[in-house]
Amino acid sequence: MAFGELYGHEKAIAILKNAMANNRIAHAYLFYGMEGIGKRTVASLFARALNCEGDPPPCDACASCRKAQHQNHPDIITITAEGQFIKIGAVKELQEQMKFRPREGRRRVFIVPEADRMNAAAANALLKTLEEPSAGNILLLTTSRPHALPVTILSRCQHLRFTPLPREEVDRYLREKESLDGEAAAVLAASSGGSIGRALEMKRDDWLRLRNGIIEHLSDNPDPLKRLAFAGRLGTEREEILESLDILRTCYRDAVVLRETRDAQRLIFQDRNALIQALAGRLSGRSLLNNLAAVEEAMRAIDQNANKTLTLEAMAINLA
C-alpha cells in the first residue's frame, strides 16, 4: 500500500511527505484521533517510507518494503501491551535497542499503538528517551485518548490529528474493499461516525439486530419495569455493554439533531428515520439532553470498571 491508496487523511499525509522531502523529520510523533480511523495504518506506512529504497516511498517493491510488509524488518519495531498495559520492560527494551545503529535501514522506527496504555513506570521511562533523543531513532505514538498521556510526553512529540473520515470515504471503502452492496455500505458508513474500523466491526449481523432492537425499544414509551428489563439486555461484558450504550447514545443524539434541525440528512442512523422521529416527538429537548447525559455518565462508569448491573439500572431509572 502506498500513501495514495489510503482513504482520507490527506492533510496528515501531506505533512509527513513534506517532512521527508525536506529532511525535517521529528524524533517523535503523536498520531491522535478516534479509534479505528487509520492512525496505525499511517504510522506503518510512514515507517516503511522512512526506510524505503525506491521512489516514491513507500514503493512496495524494494527489499526494505517487502520485509516491512511481512513484518520482519529489523528496524521497524512495534511495542505492544502485555495484558491491559504497556509495561516498563517493553520501554527498557526499546531504550536498549536505541543504543545501537539501525541494522539495515536509514532509521529505526518504533511504533507504539495505544500509547495511553503505558503504565506510570513505562511513561516515565519513555519520557527520559524523549528528553534525550538519539540520532537514527524515531518514535511513532498513536492514541485515541491523548488526554490520558502525561503532559510531559505530549509536549515532546509533534502532533498530527486524524479527523473522522467523510461518510462518502467510508462508503467507498466498504464498496471497494469489502464488496458490500450500496445499501449496506451506506447504512454502515452513516453509522460509523467516520471510522472505517468501526464500520468493519458493525458489519456483523448481530450488531444490526442489536441496534434495531434498541431503536425499536426507544420508539415506544416503556414503563420503569420495562426500562429495567431493557437495561439487563444491554450485555454482561464490558465491551458488549459499551457497544450497546454507544448505540443508545447515538439514538438520543440523532433525536436531538432531528428535533432541533428537522434535517434527516444529519442523522447517523438515517435508515431508521421514522423511529428516530417517534423518539424526538415523544420527548422534550431537555429530556433528550438529560437522557444523553445519563448514557454518557454510564459509559464513563463502565469504562472505569464500576459495577455493571447497578450502573445500568441506575441509568435506566434516570432515563425519561
PDB file of C-alpha atoms in Angstrom:
ATOM      1  CA  MET A   1       0.000   0.000   0.000  1.00  0.00           C
ATOM      2  CA  ALA A   2       1.202   3.493  -0.890  1.00  0.00           C
ATOM      3  CA  PHE A   3       0.105   6.790   0.648  1.00  0.00           C
ATOM      4  CA  GLY A   4      -2.144   7.413  -2.356  1.00  0.00           C
ATOM      5  CA  GLU A   5      -4.131   4.243  -1.638  1.00  0.00           C
ATOM      6  CA  LEU A   6      -5.259   5.444   1.785  1.00  0.00           C
ATOM      7  CA  TYR A   7      -8.803   6.639   2.339  1.00  0.00           C
ATOM      8  CA  GLY A   8      -8.767  10.204   3.664  1.00  0.00           C
ATOM      9  CA  HIS A   9      -6.212  11.908   5.944  1.00  0.00           C
ATOM     10  CA  GLU A  10      -4.752  13.961   3.106  1.00  0.00           C
ATOM     11  CA  LYS A  11      -3.570  16.756   5.422  1.00  0.00           C
ATOM     12  CA  ALA A  12      -1.652  14.443   7.794  1.00  0.00           C
ATOM     13  CA  ILE A  13      -0.076  12.578   4.873  1.00  0.00           C
ATOM     14  CA  ALA A  14       0.964  15.851   3.210  1.00  0.00           C
ATOM     15  CA  ILE A  15       2.713  16.933   6.414  1.00  0.00           C
ATOM     16  CA  LEU A  16       4.628  13.639   6.617  1.00  0.00           C
ATOM     17  CA  LYS A  17       5.592  13.748   2.942  1.00  0.00           C
ATOM     18  CA  ASN A  18       6.816  17.317   3.294  1.00  0.00           C
ATOM     19  CA  ALA A  19       8.914  16.364   6.334  1.00  0.00           C
ATOM     20  CA  MET A  20      10.602  13.583   4.348  1.00  0.00           C
ATOM     21  CA  ALA A  21      11.142  15.771   1.276  1.00  0.00           C
ATOM     22  CA  ASN A  22      12.849  18.451   3.372  1.00  0.00           C
ATOM     23  CA  ASN A  23      14.635  16.007   5.698  1.00  0.00           C
ATOM     24  CA  ARG A  24      12.974  17.671   8.701  1.00  0.00           C
ATOM     25  CA  ILE A  25      11.678  14.598  10.466  1.00  0.00           C
ATOM     26  CA  ALA A  26      10.838  14.929  14.148  1.00  0.00           C
ATOM     27  CA  HIS A  27      12.237  12.413  16.623  1.00  0.00           C
ATOM     28  CA  ALA A  28       8.756  11.653  17.978  1.00  0.00           C
ATOM     29  CA  TYR A  29       5.229  11.926  16.573  1.00  0.00           C
ATOM     30  CA  LEU A  30       1.847  11.575  18.244  1.00  0.00           C
ATOM     31  CA  PHE A  31      -0.936  10.439  15.909  1.00  0.00           C
ATOM     32  CA  TYR A  32      -4.247  11.006  17.691  1.00  0.00           C
ATOM     33  CA  GLY A  33      -7.901  10.670  16.780  1.00  0.00           C
ATOM     34  CA  MET A  34     -10.886   8.378  17.242  1.00  0.00           C
ATOM     35  CA  GLU A  35     -10.488   4.596  17.268  1.00  0.00           C
ATOM     36  CA  GLY A  36     -10.372   2.693  14.007  1.00  0.00           C
ATOM     37  CA  ILE A  37      -9.665   5.751  11.916  1.00  0.00           C
ATOM     38  CA  GLY A  38      -6.344   4.681  10.367  1.00  0.00           C
ATOM     39  CA  LYS A  39      -3.679   6.097  12.699  1.00  0.00           C
ATOM     40  CA  ARG A  40      -1.774   2.830  12.948  1.00  0.00           C
ATOM     41  CA  THR A  41      -2.003   2.227   9.199  1.00  0.00           C
ATOM     42  CA  VAL A  42      -0.468   5.645   8.508  1.00  0.00           C
ATOM     43  CA  ALA A  43       2.224   5.023  11.151  1.00  0.00           C
ATOM     44  CA  SER A  44       3.129   1.748   9.460  1.00  0.00           C
ATOM     45  CA  LEU A  45       3.294   3.381   6.020  1.00  0.00           C
ATOM     46  CA  PHE A  46       5.409   6.247   7.357  1.00  0.00           C
ATOM     47  CA  ALA A  47       7.829   3.776   8.977  1.00  0.00           C
ATOM     48  CA  ARG A  48       8.157   1.940   5.676  1.00  0.00           C
ATOM     49  CA  ALA A  49       8.621   5.179   3.740  1.00  0.00           C
ATOM     50  CA  LEU A  50      11.444   6.298   6.043  1.00  0.00           C
ATOM     51  CA  ASN A  51      13.457   3.208   5.100  1.00  0.00           C
ATOM     52  CA  CYS A  52      12.250   2.723   1.512  1.00  0.00           C
ATOM     53  CA  GLU A  53      14.939   2.350  -1.152  1.00  0.00           C
ATOM     54  CA  GLY A  54      12.634   3.184  -4.073  1.00  0.00           C
ATOM     55  CA  ASP A  55      10.729   6.196  -5.349  1.00  0.00           C
ATOM     56  CA  PRO A  56       8.241   7.447  -4.366  1.00  0.00           C
ATOM     57  CA  PRO A  57       8.335   5.970  -0.884  1.00  0.00           C
ATOM     58  CA  PRO A  58       6.966   3.566   0.149  1.00  0.00           C
ATOM     59  CA  CYS A  59       7.424   1.811  -3.186  1.00  0.00           C
ATOM     60  CA  ASP A  60       6.212  -1.678  -2.134  1.00  0.00           C
ATOM     61  CA  ALA A  61       8.915  -3.199  -4.368  1.00  0.00           C
ATOM     62  CA  CYS A  62      12.297  -2.748  -2.669  1.00  0.00           C
ATOM     63  CA  ALA A  63      13.740  -5.243  -0.177  1.00  0.00           C
ATOM     64  CA  SER A  64      13.009  -2.916   2.753  1.00  0.00           C
ATOM     65  CA  CYS A  65       9.337  -2.515   1.814  1.00  0.00           C
ATOM     66  CA  ARG A  66       8.906  -6.255   1.268  1.00  0.00           C
ATOM     67  CA  LYS A  67      10.361  -7.012   4.688  1.00  0.00           C
ATOM     68  CA  ALA A  68       8.087  -4.417   6.278  1.00  0.00           C
ATOM     69  CA  GLN A  69       5.064  -5.911   4.518  1.00  0.00           C
ATOM     70  CA  HIS A  70       5.934  -9.300   6.002  1.00  0.00           C
ATOM     71  CA  GLN A  71       6.526  -7.689   9.419  1.00  0.00           C
ATOM     72  CA  ASN A  72      10.119  -8.863   9.666  1.00  0.00           C
ATOM     73  CA  HIS A  73      12.029  -5.621   9.081  1.00  0.00           C
ATOM     74  CA  PRO A  74      14.681  -5.412  11.835  1.00  0.00           C
ATOM     75  CA  ASP A  75      14.389  -1.617  12.053  1.00  0.00           C
ATOM     76  CA  ILE A  76      10.586  -1.307  12.270  1.00  0.00           C
ATOM     77  CA  ILE A  77       9.503  -2.408  15.720  1.00  0.00           C
ATOM     78  CA  THR A  78       6.023  -2.371  17.240  1.00  0.00           C
ATOM     79  CA  ILE A  79       5.678  -2.097  21.021  1.00  0.00           C
ATOM     80  CA  THR A  80       2.599  -3.963  22.243  1.00  0.00           C
ATOM     81  CA  ALA A  81       0.802  -4.196  25.565  1.00  0.00           C
ATOM     82  CA  GLU A  82       1.124  -7.125  27.932  1.00  0.00           C
ATOM     83  CA  GLY A  83      -2.445  -7.634  29.008  1.00  0.00           C
ATOM     84  CA  GLN A  84      -4.028  -4.299  29.861  1.00  0.00           C
ATOM     85  CA  PHE A  85      -0.858  -2.174  29.986  1.00  0.00           C
ATOM     86  CA  ILE A  86       2.346  -1.371  28.152  1.00  0.00           C
ATOM     87  CA  LYS A  87       4.861  -2.073  30.886  1.00  0.00           C
ATOM     88  CA  ILE A  88       8.261  -0.661  31.706  1.00  0.00           C
ATOM     89  CA  GLY A  89      10.026  -3.783  30.421  1.00  0.00           C
ATOM     90  CA  ALA A  90       8.906  -3.015  26.872  1.00  0.00           C
ATOM     91  CA  VAL A  91      10.185   0.569  27.129  1.00  0.00           C
ATOM     92  CA  LYS A  92      13.524  -0.568  28.574  1.00  0.00           C
ATOM     93  CA  GLU A  93      13.938  -2.988  25.691  1.00  0.00           C
ATOM     94  CA  LEU A  94      13.236  -0.087  23.318  1.00  0.00           C
ATOM     95  CA  GLN A  95      15.881   2.012  25.067  1.00  0.00           C
ATOM     96  CA  GLU A  96      18.401  -0.814  24.804  1.00  0.00           C
ATOM     97  CA  GLN A  97      17.899  -1.102  21.057  1.00  0.00           C
ATOM     98  CA  MET A  98      18.306   2.656  20.663  1.00  0.00           C
ATOM     99  CA  LYS A  99      21.909   2.406  21.838  1.00  0.00           C
ATOM    100  CA  PHE A 100      22.904   0.850  18.522  1.00  0.00           C
ATOM    101  CA  ARG A 101      22.764   1.948  14.929  1.00  0.00           C
ATOM    102  CA  PRO A 102      19.909   0.712  12.726  1.00  0.00           C
ATOM    103  CA  ARG A 103      20.723  -2.758  11.436  1.00  0.00           C
ATOM    104  CA  GLU A 104      19.720  -2.305   7.797  1.00  0.00           C
ATOM    105  CA  GLY A 105      17.683   0.855   7.241  1.00  0.00           C
ATOM    106  CA  ARG A 106      18.461   4.538   7.493  1.00  0.00           C
ATOM    107  CA  ARG A 107      16.338   4.871  10.619  1.00  0.00           C
ATOM    108  CA  ARG A 108      14.985   2.635  13.333  1.00  0.00           C
ATOM    109  CA  VAL A 109      11.276   3.297  13.869  1.00  0.00           C
ATOM    110  CA  PHE A 110       9.349   2.292  16.982  1.00  0.00           C
ATOM    111  CA  ILE A 111       5.563   2.206  16.652  1.00  0.00           C
ATOM    112  CA  VAL A 112       3.630   2.381  19.941  1.00  0.00           C
ATOM    113  CA  PRO A 113      -0.090   1.754  19.279  1.00  0.00           C
ATOM    114  CA  GLU A 114      -2.480   2.809  22.047  1.00  0.00           C
ATOM    115  CA  ALA A 115       0.307   4.672  23.807  1.00  0.00           C
ATOM    116  CA  ASP A 116      -2.160   5.757  26.509  1.00  0.00           C
ATOM    117  CA  ARG A 117      -1.986   2.179  27.821  1.00  0.00           C
ATOM    118  CA  MET A 118       1.508   2.766  29.228  1.00  0.00           C
ATOM    119  CA  ASN A 119       1.522   2.417  32.988  1.00  0.00           C
ATOM    120  CA  ALA A 120       3.151   5.156  35.075  1.00  0.00           C
ATOM    121  CA  ALA A 121       6.558   3.468  35.194  1.00  0.00           C
ATOM    122  CA  ALA A 122       6.618   2.922  31.420  1.00  0.00           C
ATOM    123  CA  ALA A 123       5.533   6.517  30.732  1.00  0.00           C
ATOM    124  CA  ASN A 124       8.264   7.899  32.985  1.00  0.00           C
ATOM    125  CA  ALA A 125      10.867   5.725  31.275  1.00  0.00           C
ATOM    126  CA  LEU A 126       9.712   6.834  27.835  1.00  0.00           C
ATOM    127  CA  LEU A 127       9.901  10.470  28.927  1.00  0.00           C
ATOM    128  CA  LYS A 128      13.634  10.082  29.529  1.00  0.00           C
ATOM    129  CA  THR A 129      14.006   8.799  25.974  1.00  0.00           C
ATOM    130  CA  LEU A 130      12.043  11.743  24.584  1.00  0.00           C
ATOM    131  CA  GLU A 131      14.141  14.213  26.584  1.00  0.00           C
ATOM    132  CA  GLU A 132      17.372  12.815  25.131  1.00  0.00           C
ATOM    133  CA  PRO A 133      16.506  11.676  21.577  1.00  0.00           C
ATOM    134  CA  SER A 134      19.146   9.583  19.859  1.00  0.00           C
ATOM    135  CA  ALA A 135      20.044  10.006  16.208  1.00  0.00           C
ATOM    136  CA  GLY A 136      18.570   7.490  13.805  1.00  0.00           C
ATOM    137  CA  ASN A 137      15.637   6.556  16.068  1.00  0.00           C
ATOM    138  CA  ILE A 138      12.045   7.732  15.617  1.00  0.00           C
ATOM    139  CA  LEU A 139       9.037   7.123  17.843  1.00  0.00           C
ATOM    140  CA  LEU A 140       5.503   6.962  16.445  1.00  0.00           C
ATOM    141  CA  LEU A 141       2.867   7.000  19.193  1.00  0.00           C
ATOM    142  CA  THR A 142      -0.806   6.510  18.369  1.00  0.00           C
ATOM    143  CA  THR A 143      -3.770   7.050  20.680  1.00  0.00           C
ATOM    144  CA  SER A 144      -7.474   7.766  20.738  1.00  0.00           C
ATOM    145  CA  ARG A 145      -7.086   9.209  24.260  1.00  0.00           C
ATOM    146  CA  PRO A 146      -4.315  11.849  24.189  1.00  0.00           C
ATOM    147  CA  HIS A 147      -5.665  13.316  27.441  1.00  0.00           C
ATOM    148  CA  ALA A 148      -4.619  10.077  29.175  1.00  0.00           C
ATOM    149  CA  LEU A 149      -0.941  10.659  28.367  1.00  0.00           C
ATOM    150  CA  PRO A 150       1.271  12.779  30.647  1.00  0.00           C
ATOM    151  CA  VAL A 151       1.608  16.384  29.535  1.00  0.00           C
ATOM    152  CA  THR A 152       5.376  15.979  29.616  1.00  0.00           C
ATOM    153  CA  ILE A 153       5.164  13.327  26.893  1.00  0.00           C
ATOM    154  CA  LEU A 154       2.655  15.302  24.844  1.00  0.00           C
ATOM    155  CA  SER A 155       4.917  18.348  24.867  1.00  0.00           C
ATOM    156  CA  ARG A 156       7.841  16.416  23.386  1.00  0.00           C
ATOM    157  CA  CYS A 157       6.038  14.998  20.348  1.00  0.00           C
ATOM    158  CA  GLN A 158       4.925  16.547  17.097  1.00  0.00           C
ATOM    159  CA  HIS A 159       1.155  16.165  16.990  1.00  0.00           C
ATOM    160  CA  LEU A 160      -0.851  15.010  13.982  1.00  0.00           C
ATOM    161  CA  ARG A 161      -4.622  14.978  14.433  1.00  0.00           C
ATOM    162  CA  PHE A 162      -6.627  12.404  12.492  1.00  0.00           C
ATOM    163  CA  THR A 163     -10.182  13.614  11.967  1.00  0.00           C
ATOM    164  CA  PRO A 164     -13.224  11.407  11.234  1.00  0.00           C
ATOM    165  CA  LEU A 165     -13.462  10.405   7.601  1.00  0.00           C
ATOM    166  CA  PRO A 166     -16.253  11.812   5.455  1.00  0.00           C
ATOM    167  CA  ARG A 167     -19.189   9.424   5.200  1.00  0.00           C
ATOM    168  CA  GLU A 168     -18.537   9.105   1.449  1.00  0.00           C
ATOM    169  CA  GLU A 169     -14.983   7.848   2.053  1.00  0.00           C
ATOM    170  CA  VAL A 170     -16.150   5.125   4.446  1.00  0.00           C
ATOM    171  CA  ASP A 171     -18.897   4.161   1.995  1.00  0.00           C
ATOM    172  CA  ARG A 172     -16.356   3.949  -0.845  1.00  0.00           C
ATOM    173  CA  TYR A 173     -14.021   1.791   1.236  1.00  0.00           C
ATOM    174  CA  LEU A 174     -16.801  -0.661   2.124  1.00  0.00           C
ATOM    175  CA  ARG A 175     -17.858  -0.980  -1.507  1.00  0.00           C
ATOM    176  CA  GLU A 176     -14.344  -1.231  -2.952  1.00  0.00           C
ATOM    177  CA  LYS A 177     -12.548  -3.270  -0.288  1.00  0.00           C
ATOM    178  CA  GLU A 178     -15.363  -5.223   1.380  1.00  0.00           C
ATOM    179  CA  SER A 179     -17.579  -5.677  -1.708  1.00  0.00           C
ATOM    180  CA  LEU A 180     -20.712  -4.525   0.134  1.00  0.00           C
ATOM    181  CA  ASP A 181     -23.764  -3.503  -1.844  1.00  0.00           C
ATOM    182  CA  GLY A 182     -24.753   0.146  -1.948  1.00  0.00           C
ATOM    183  CA  GLU A 183     -27.477   0.000   0.719  1.00  0.00           C
ATOM    184  CA  ALA A 184     -25.414  -1.965   3.274  1.00  0.00           C
ATOM    185  CA  ALA A 185     -22.380   0.276   2.706  1.00  0.00           C
ATOM    186  CA  ALA A 186     -24.484   3.416   3.119  1.00  0.00           C
ATOM    187  CA  VAL A 187     -26.019   2.213   6.414  1.00  0.00           C
ATOM    188  CA  LEU A 188     -22.664   1.236   7.925  1.00  0.00           C
ATOM    189  CA  ALA A 189     -20.908   4.369   6.650  1.00  0.00           C
ATOM    190  CA  ALA A 190     -23.595   6.571   8.183  1.00  0.00           C
ATOM    191  CA  SER A 191     -23.387   4.679  11.489  1.00  0.00           C
ATOM    192  CA  SER A 192     -19.586   4.542  11.692  1.00  0.00           C
ATOM    193  CA  GLY A 193     -19.002   8.117  12.815  1.00  0.00           C
ATOM    194  CA  GLY A 194     -16.204   8.418  10.258  1.00  0.00           C
ATOM    195  CA  SER A 195     -14.251   5.328  11.371  1.00  0.00           C
ATOM    196  CA  ILE A 196     -13.529   2.523   8.910  1.00  0.00           C
ATOM    197  CA  GLY A 197     -12.544   0.270  11.811  1.00  0.00           C
ATOM    198  CA  ARG A 198     -15.891   0.934  13.467  1.00  0.00           C
ATOM    199  CA  ALA A 199     -17.732   0.217  10.202  1.00  0.00           C
ATOM    200  CA  LEU A 200     -15.953  -3.134   9.906  1.00  0.00           C
ATOM    201  CA  GLU A 201     -16.932  -4.028  13.461  1.00  0.00           C
ATOM    202  CA  MET A 202     -20.547  -3.160  12.702  1.00  0.00           C
ATOM    203  CA  LYS A 203     -20.576  -5.342   9.598  1.00  0.00           C
ATOM    204  CA  ARG A 204     -21.675  -8.209  11.842  1.00  0.00           C
ATOM    205  CA  ASP A 205     -25.336  -9.220  11.502  1.00  0.00           C
ATOM    206  CA  ASP A 206     -25.746  -9.267  15.293  1.00  0.00           C
ATOM    207  CA  TRP A 207     -24.750  -5.572  15.503  1.00  0.00           C
ATOM    208  CA  LEU A 208     -27.615  -4.578  13.229  1.00  0.00           C
ATOM    209  CA  ARG A 209     -30.022  -6.723  15.258  1.00  0.00           C
ATOM    210  CA  LEU A 210     -28.772  -5.105  18.468  1.00  0.00           C
ATOM    211  CA  ARG A 211     -29.067  -1.599  17.032  1.00  0.00           C
ATOM    212  CA  ASN A 212     -32.539  -2.169  15.640  1.00  0.00           C
ATOM    213  CA  GLY A 213     -33.744  -3.680  18.921  1.00  0.00           C
ATOM    214  CA  ILE A 214     -32.541  -0.642  20.884  1.00  0.00           C
ATOM    215  CA  ILE A 215     -34.139   1.846  18.470  1.00  0.00           C
ATOM    216  CA  GLU A 216     -37.437  -0.047  18.489  1.00  0.00           C
ATOM    217  CA  HIS A 217     -37.451  -0.104  22.296  1.00  0.00           C
ATOM    218  CA  LEU A 218     -36.890   3.656  22.456  1.00  0.00           C
ATOM    219  CA  SER A 219     -39.652   4.432  19.968  1.00  0.00           C
ATOM    220  CA  ASP A 220     -42.190   3.070  22.484  1.00  0.00           C
ATOM    221  CA  ASN A 221     -42.988   4.633  25.861  1.00  0.00           C
ATOM    222  CA  PRO A 222     -41.778   1.918  28.255  1.00  0.00           C
ATOM    223  CA  ASP A 223     -42.737   1.945  31.923  1.00  0.00           C
ATOM    224  CA  PRO A 224     -39.994   1.794  34.644  1.00  0.00           C
ATOM    225  CA  LEU A 225     -40.111  -2.018  34.901  1.00  0.00           C
ATOM    226  CA  LYS A 226     -39.653  -2.394  31.148  1.00  0.00           C
ATOM    227  CA  ARG A 227     -36.756   0.052  31.274  1.00  0.00           C
ATOM    228  CA  LEU A 228     -35.055  -2.068  33.962  1.00  0.00           C
ATOM    229  CA  ALA A 229     -35.586  -5.210  31.890  1.00  0.00           C
ATOM    230  CA  PHE A 230     -34.170  -3.379  28.862  1.00  0.00           C
ATOM    231  CA  ALA A 231     -31.045  -2.430  30.852  1.00  0.00           C
ATOM    232  CA  GLY A 232     -30.489  -6.094  31.610  1.00  0.00           C
ATOM    233  CA  ARG A 233     -30.385  -6.866  27.893  1.00  0.00           C
ATOM    234  CA  LEU A 234     -27.567  -4.428  27.145  1.00  0.00           C
ATOM    235  CA  GLY A 235     -24.922  -7.063  27.839  1.00  0.00           C
ATOM    236  CA  THR A 236     -22.812  -8.614  30.567  1.00  0.00           C
ATOM    237  CA  GLU A 237     -19.230  -7.969  29.433  1.00  0.00           C
ATOM    238  CA  ARG A 238     -17.624  -4.532  29.464  1.00  0.00           C
ATOM    239  CA  GLU A 239     -17.055  -4.212  25.709  1.00  0.00           C
ATOM    240  CA  GLU A 240     -20.517  -5.565  24.916  1.00  0.00           C
ATOM    241  CA  ILE A 241     -22.150  -3.066  27.285  1.00  0.00           C
ATOM    242  CA  LEU A 242     -20.143  -0.144  25.933  1.00  0.00           C
ATOM    243  CA  GLU A 243     -21.168  -1.053  22.390  1.00  0.00           C
ATOM    244  CA  SER A 244     -24.848  -1.106  23.413  1.00  0.00           C
ATOM    245  CA  LEU A 245     -24.517   2.203  25.252  1.00  0.00           C
ATOM    246  CA  ASP A 246     -22.813   3.767  22.241  1.00  0.00           C
ATOM    247  CA  ILE A 247     -25.827   2.794  20.122  1.00  0.00           C
ATOM    248  CA  LEU A 248     -28.162   4.199  22.774  1.00  0.00           C
ATOM    249  CA  ARG A 249     -26.184   7.448  22.888  1.00  0.00           C
ATOM    250  CA  THR A 250     -26.340   7.755  19.105  1.00  0.00           C
ATOM    251  CA  CYS A 251     -30.135   7.293  19.178  1.00  0.00           C
ATOM    252  CA  TYR A 252     -30.566  10.191  21.609  1.00  0.00           C
ATOM    253  CA  ARG A 253     -28.036  12.263  19.683  1.00  0.00           C
ATOM    254  CA  ASP A 254     -29.982  11.721  16.450  1.00  0.00           C
ATOM    255  CA  ALA A 255     -33.260  12.578  18.187  1.00  0.00           C
ATOM    256  CA  VAL A 256     -31.804  15.866  19.460  1.00  0.00           C
ATOM    257  CA  VAL A 257     -30.469  16.725  15.983  1.00  0.00           C
ATOM    258  CA  LEU A 258     -33.770  15.890  14.312  1.00  0.00           C
ATOM    259  CA  ARG A 259     -35.801  17.834  16.866  1.00  0.00           C
ATOM    260  CA  GLU A 260     -33.634  20.937  16.560  1.00  0.00           C
ATOM    261  CA  THR A 261     -32.844  20.952  12.823  1.00  0.00           C
ATOM    262  CA  ARG A 262     -35.572  18.858  11.156  1.00  0.00           C
ATOM    263  CA  ASP A 263     -32.805  17.715   8.799  1.00  0.00           C
ATOM    264  CA  ALA A 264     -32.787  13.923   8.400  1.00  0.00           C
ATOM    265  CA  GLN A 265     -29.548  14.128   6.392  1.00  0.00           C
ATOM    266  CA  ARG A 266     -27.707  14.970   9.617  1.00  0.00           C
ATOM    267  CA  LEU A 267     -28.716  11.687  11.273  1.00  0.00           C
ATOM    268  CA  ILE A 268     -26.246   8.890  11.882  1.00  0.00           C
ATOM    269  CA  PHE A 269     -28.974   6.225  11.815  1.00  0.00           C
ATOM    270  CA  GLN A 270     -30.589   7.636   8.674  1.00  0.00           C
ATOM    271  CA  ASP A 271     -32.139   4.336   7.674  1.00  0.00           C
ATOM    272  CA  ARG A 272     -34.299   4.359  10.839  1.00  0.00           C
ATOM    273  CA  ASN A 273     -35.547   7.889  10.366  1.00  0.00           C
ATOM    274  CA  ALA A 274     -39.175   7.093  11.253  1.00  0.00           C
ATOM    275  CA  LEU A 275     -38.321   5.577  14.640  1.00  0.00           C
ATOM    276  CA  ILE A 276     -35.895   8.386  15.470  1.00  0.00           C
ATOM    277  CA  GLN A 277     -38.708  10.813  14.571  1.00  0.00           C
ATOM    278  CA  ALA A 278     -41.024   8.988  17.010  1.00  0.00           C
ATOM    279  CA  LEU A 279     -38.453   9.331  19.779  1.00  0.00           C
ATOM    280  CA  ALA A 280     -37.877  13.023  19.020  1.00  0.00           C
ATOM    281  CA  GLY A 281     -41.609  13.660  19.030  1.00  0.00           C
ATOM    282  CA  ARG A 282     -42.263  11.830  22.300  1.00  0.00           C
ATOM    283  CA  LEU A 283     -39.618  13.566  24.452  1.00  0.00           C
ATOM    284  CA  SER A 284     -38.822  17.232  25.006  1.00  0.00           C
ATOM    285  CA  GLY A 285     -35.461  18.669  24.062  1.00  0.00           C
ATOM    286  CA  ARG A 286     -34.475  18.913  27.723  1.00  0.00           C
ATOM    287  CA  SER A 287     -35.435  15.277  28.355  1.00  0.00           C
ATOM    288  CA  LEU A 288     -33.401  14.111  25.356  1.00  0.00           C
ATOM    289  CA  LEU A 289     -30.348  16.038  26.569  1.00  0.00           C
ATOM    290  CA  ASN A 290     -30.769  14.642  30.091  1.00  0.00           C
ATOM    291  CA  ASN A 291     -31.001  11.117  28.689  1.00  0.00           C
ATOM    292  CA  LEU A 292     -27.914  11.709  26.581  1.00  0.00           C
ATOM    293  CA  ALA A 293     -26.025  12.854  29.682  1.00  0.00           C
ATOM    294  CA  ALA A 294     -27.238   9.800  31.652  1.00  0.00           C
ATOM    295  CA  VAL A 295     -25.975   7.418  28.974  1.00  0.00           C
ATOM    296  CA  GLU A 296     -22.593   9.161  28.762  1.00  0.00           C
ATOM    297  CA  GLU A 297     -22.251   9.017  32.544  1.00  0.00           C
ATOM    298  CA  ALA A 298     -22.989   5.283  32.461  1.00  0.00           C
ATOM    299  CA  MET A 299     -20.355   4.813  29.738  1.00  0.00           C
ATOM    300  CA  ARG A 300     -17.751   6.609  31.852  1.00  0.00           C
ATOM    301  CA  ALA A 301     -18.633   4.482  34.877  1.00  0.00           C
ATOM    302  CA  ILE A 302     -18.461   1.203  32.938  1.00  0.00           C
ATOM    303  CA  ASP A 303     -15.167   2.278  31.366  1.00  0.00           C
ATOM    304  CA  GLN A 304     -13.796   2.802  34.888  1.00  0.00           C
ATOM    305  CA  ASN A 305     -14.924  -0.705  35.947  1.00  0.00           C
ATOM    306  CA  ALA A 306     -17.932   0.319  38.045  1.00  0.00           C
ATOM    307  CA  ASN A 307     -20.497  -2.326  38.972  1.00  0.00           C
ATOM    308  CA  LYS A 308     -22.155  -3.104  35.643  1.00  0.00           C
ATOM    309  CA  THR A 309     -25.624  -4.116  36.871  1.00  0.00           C
ATOM    310  CA  LEU A 310     -26.014  -1.198  39.270  1.00  0.00           C
ATOM    311  CA  THR A 311     -24.733   1.287  36.687  1.00  0.00           C
ATOM    312  CA  LEU A 312     -27.160   0.124  34.003  1.00  0.00           C
ATOM    313  CA  GLU A 313     -30.122   0.004  36.390  1.00  0.00           C
ATOM    314  CA  ALA A 314     -29.396   3.497  37.698  1.00  0.00           C
ATOM    315  CA  MET A 315     -29.170   4.770  34.138  1.00  0.00           C
ATOM    316  CA  ALA A 316     -32.455   3.097  33.178  1.00  0.00           C
ATOM    317  CA  ILE A 317     -34.263   4.689  36.117  1.00  0.00           C
ATOM    318  CA  ASN A 318     -32.915   8.125  35.160  1.00  0.00           C
ATOM    319  CA  LEU A 319     -33.982   7.894  31.518  1.00  0.00           C
ATOM    320  CA  ALA A 320     -37.061   9.975  30.707  1.00  0.00           C
TER     321      ALA A 320
END
